[in-house]
Amino acid sequence: MSADLAIRLRGVVKRYGSITAVDGLDLEVPVGTCVGLLGPNGAGKSTTMRLLTAQAIADEGDLEVLGYRLPEESKQARAQLGVTPQLDNLDTTLTVEQNLLVFTHLYRIGRADRRAAIARALAMANLVGRRESRVDKLSGGMRRRLLIARALVHRPRLVLLDEPTVGLDPQVRQELWALIDALRAEGTTILMSTHYIEEAQRLADTVLIMSHGSAVAAGPPAQLVAEHAGREAVEVYGPPPRLAEVETAARTAGLRTRRTGTSVSVLGVEGADGRAPEGERRPANLEDVFVLLTGEEIA
Amino acid sequence: MAIATPPRPARLGRLERPALTGVLVREIVNYSSYWRASTFSSTVEPTIYLLAFGFGFGSLVSEIAGYEYVEFVGTGTVATAVLFSSAFPAMFGTFVKYQFQRTYDAVLAAPVDTEELVTAEALWMAIRAGVYGCVPLVVAVFFGLDPAWGMLTVPGIAFVAGFGWACFGISVAGFASSFENFNYVVSAVLTPLFLVAGTFFPLSELPEWAQIAGELNPLHHCVELVRHAAFGWDGWTDLVRLGALVLFGLVMWRIAIYAMTRKLVD
Ligand SMILES: Nc1ncnc2c1ncn2[C@@H]1O[C@H](COP(=O)(O)OP(=O)(O)OP(=O)(O)O)[C@@H](O)[C@H]1O
Ligand SMILES: [Mg+2]
């Protein structure tokens, strides 16, 4: 194993009956980077996360986390791993502090260091003033922050965040981004799944786009955009017949298009001279790549 | 001859103390938020049985199998208290933690294996059974049962029996796909075992086949051991009964681990 990879998956397959949730996935997460797993619902993001903690066992393929082979040595890996699940599983009748205390024990922090670990986690999650609050009295955003803080009590080398900001309002999401950014700045390796494009673009050094259980593209966001969507796009708004017209015209001119609900985007128009339709010019973005590669629409 | 100490394995072992402690601490911290309700149901119910049978029935039959009826039931309901504070919380608690609170997902993401999780959960319920199991005895002493030194072993007996029943409850939760499935287990397994344990009437009054079947009932062994702790031991027979309880615990423990691994790791 190469010492500079925190996660290394090769040809990983995970089936549930007739469903193949993960289908020959290759994934590399270099130490100290933040990798975003981007994919539509059911792409296999959560299953991948569960494979990394050996809560799901792969049918095929090789998995290594922090140099440990899974599933045999997963316990050692888990000791240095922090996990934030997609679904909240805090103890809701306990206080914020009690939730953290339980995890200092589960993560084997020595008696002498427990208080400091809790204080540090509270500070990171900006919950110092809420130490004594019962979890069921917290707002959704606070609960999420606590869920992340709980994964950090033991200063893990690697953190798995499964859709850390799902269902939160934009402002709370920004708070969480700040928290994740701070983690990154400390040098913690992060694997984060999301279906918010902006989140991946803002936080991830490398993005892996997943669809139907396997990687359809991987690389730094800017490089993916340049490679798959070009530099500029033209966005055309109008009634459906007009949009269909634009699509046909663009395709015959050899340009790629994608639908955005009420508009059509024609991609790679920077070198298209007269072939591009009239419309709003904008830089191509990761969303264009995502829709092109997964065939999914973003709301 | 010097005995070489084996080199410490680099791998983390099975059933590690820190993992068990971690799960136990979670239970203890949680217990601090619900101990009233749990203590209430685990002690009041058997006490009601004790009072209702002991005095209601006791006014009709003053003596049974050579004991005063209150003493007979007072010692017998220890097993009831053990059952109510282990098998039932194990069934419902495990299911809720798995299905609704997803607690076990969080625990298994930490360096804790299913085997350790199940073991610690069962130990915790066994400890509670060891304590709650003594309540009927204390109540019975209050109503005239003579204290005896042998009674000091009752927490231990209740602990061993409680461990087995807790593992039984965890296994049921592990195999059940919904809450409704518990009804079958309660009606078809727990209620008959509870009634035919020698708690309220001696098994010697039953037909022979039922007496033999009764010897396969772990609850019956618990009842007998507690009674003998209070009134005098029965030598080898009691050791065999204790052995049966330990065996019950070990078998149920492995089944519980199997059932939960199937459920928690996919
Ligand atoms: N325990 C399971 N049993 C059966 N099927 C499962 C199980 N877990 C996941 N699946 C299936 O595997 C596929 C991938 O699911 P997964 O939860 O990994 O997707 P995801 O990318 O996390 O989606 P989302 O964005 O909705 O969270 C889905 O089709 C899902 O139904
Ligand atoms: Mg998911």
mmCIF file of N, CA and C and ligand atoms in Angstrom, chain A residues 16 19 21 39-48 86 162-163 195, chain B residues 266, ligand 1:
data_model
loop_
_atom_site.group_PDB
_atom_site.id
_atom_site.type_symbol
_atom_site.label_atom_id
_atom_site.label_comp_id
_atom_site.label_asym_id
_atom_site.label_seq_id
_atom_site.Cartn_x
_atom_site.Cartn_y
_atom_site.Cartn_z
ATOM 1 N N TYR A 16 -26.973 -6.087 -3.151
ATOM 2 C CA TYR A 16 -28.069 -6.420 -2.240
ATOM 3 C C TYR A 16 -29.089 -7.169 -3.075
ATOM 4 N N ILE A 19 -29.952 -5.950 -6.623
ATOM 5 C CA ILE A 19 -29.435 -4.586 -6.786
ATOM 6 C C ILE A 19 -27.929 -4.596 -6.593
ATOM 7 N N ALA A 21 -25.388 -2.165 -5.577
ATOM 8 C CA ALA A 21 -25.317 -0.809 -5.016
ATOM 9 C C ALA A 21 -23.993 -0.150 -5.357
ATOM 10 N N GLY A 39 -23.109 12.333 -6.351
ATOM 11 C CA GLY A 39 -23.932 11.399 -7.122
ATOM 12 C C GLY A 39 -25.388 11.566 -6.786
ATOM 13 N N PRO A 40 -26.265 11.211 -7.706
ATOM 14 C CA PRO A 40 -27.700 11.330 -7.465
ATOM 15 C C PRO A 40 -28.166 10.307 -6.426
ATOM 16 N N ASN A 41 -29.405 10.384 -6.018
ATOM 17 C CA ASN A 41 -29.968 9.432 -5.059
ATOM 18 C C ASN A 41 -29.785 8.014 -5.557
ATOM 19 N N GLY A 42 -29.346 7.158 -4.656
ATOM 20 C CA GLY A 42 -29.210 5.754 -5.012
ATOM 21 C C GLY A 42 -27.943 5.424 -5.785
ATOM 22 N N ALA A 43 -27.019 6.400 -5.904
ATOM 23 C CA ALA A 43 -25.796 6.158 -6.675
ATOM 24 C C ALA A 43 -24.859 5.194 -5.948
ATOM 25 N N GLY A 44 -25.044 5.058 -4.638
ATOM 26 C CA GLY A 44 -24.175 4.156 -3.880
ATOM 27 C C GLY A 44 -23.230 4.874 -2.930
ATOM 28 N N LYS A 45 -23.489 6.134 -2.664
ATOM 29 C CA LYS A 45 -22.597 6.917 -1.788
ATOM 30 C C LYS A 45 -22.607 6.373 -0.359
ATOM 31 N N SER A 46 -23.793 6.206 0.202
ATOM 32 C CA SER A 46 -23.866 5.731 1.588
ATOM 33 C C SER A 46 -23.339 4.307 1.698
ATOM 34 N N THR A 47 -23.616 3.490 0.706
ATOM 35 C CA THR A 47 -23.104 2.121 0.737
ATOM 36 C C THR A 47 -21.573 2.143 0.749
ATOM 37 N N THR A 48 -20.984 3.030 -0.034
ATOM 38 C CA THR A 48 -19.529 3.151 -0.037
ATOM 39 C C THR A 48 -19.027 3.518 1.355
ATOM 40 N N GLN A 86 -25.498 9.678 7.395
ATOM 41 C CA GLN A 86 -26.511 10.472 6.694
ATOM 42 C C GLN A 86 -27.713 10.711 7.608
ATOM 43 N N ASP A 162 -21.249 11.763 5.482
ATOM 44 C CA ASP A 162 -22.254 11.348 4.498
ATOM 45 C C ASP A 162 -23.358 12.401 4.436
ATOM 46 N N GLU A 163 -23.353 13.162 3.387
ATOM 47 C CA GLU A 163 -24.320 14.248 3.187
ATOM 48 C C GLU A 163 -24.464 15.108 4.434
ATOM 49 N N HIS A 195 -25.067 15.713 -2.609
ATOM 50 C CA HIS A 195 -25.544 15.971 -3.955
ATOM 51 C C HIS A 195 -25.749 17.459 -4.201
ATOM 52 N N ASP B 266 -24.268 -5.710 6.697
ATOM 53 C CA ASP B 266 -24.852 -6.275 5.475
ATOM 54 C C ASP B 266 -23.855 -6.321 4.325
HETATM 55 N N1 LIG C 1 -29.319 -2.582 3.243
HETATM 56 C C1 LIG C 1 -29.738 -2.523 1.984
HETATM 57 N N2 LIG C 1 -30.525 -3.494 1.481
HETATM 58 C C2 LIG C 1 -30.950 -3.453 0.214
HETATM 59 N N3 LIG C 1 -30.652 -2.485 -0.658
HETATM 60 C C3 LIG C 1 -29.872 -1.487 -0.234
HETATM 61 C C4 LIG C 1 -29.380 -1.442 1.110
HETATM 62 N N4 LIG C 1 -28.624 -0.324 1.247
HETATM 63 C C5 LIG C 1 -28.660 0.294 0.058
HETATM 64 N N5 LIG C 1 -29.397 -0.381 -0.842
HETATM 65 C C6 LIG C 1 -29.619 -0.007 -2.253
HETATM 66 O O1 LIG C 1 -28.378 0.319 -2.817
HETATM 67 C C7 LIG C 1 -28.486 1.417 -3.698
HETATM 68 C C8 LIG C 1 -27.506 2.489 -3.274
HETATM 69 O O2 LIG C 1 -27.954 3.057 -2.064
HETATM 70 P P1 LIG C 1 -27.138 4.164 -1.273
HETATM 71 O O3 LIG C 1 -27.872 4.399 -0.029
HETATM 72 O O4 LIG C 1 -25.727 3.758 -1.196
HETATM 73 O O5 LIG C 1 -27.267 5.421 -2.234
HETATM 74 P P2 LIG C 1 -26.855 6.929 -1.995
HETATM 75 O O6 LIG C 1 -25.961 7.319 -3.096
HETATM 76 O O7 LIG C 1 -26.338 7.102 -0.624
HETATM 77 O O8 LIG C 1 -28.253 7.667 -2.146
HETATM 78 P P3 LIG C 1 -28.860 8.927 -1.381
HETATM 79 O O9 LIG C 1 -28.333 10.133 -2.056
HETATM 80 O O10 LIG C 1 -30.317 8.779 -1.601
HETATM 81 O O11 LIG C 1 -28.474 8.824 0.046
HETATM 82 C C9 LIG C 1 -29.941 1.843 -3.653
HETATM 83 O O12 LIG C 1 -30.585 1.270 -4.762
HETATM 84 C C10 LIG C 1 -30.453 1.246 -2.381
HETATM 85 O O13 LIG C 1 -31.817 0.946 -2.486
#
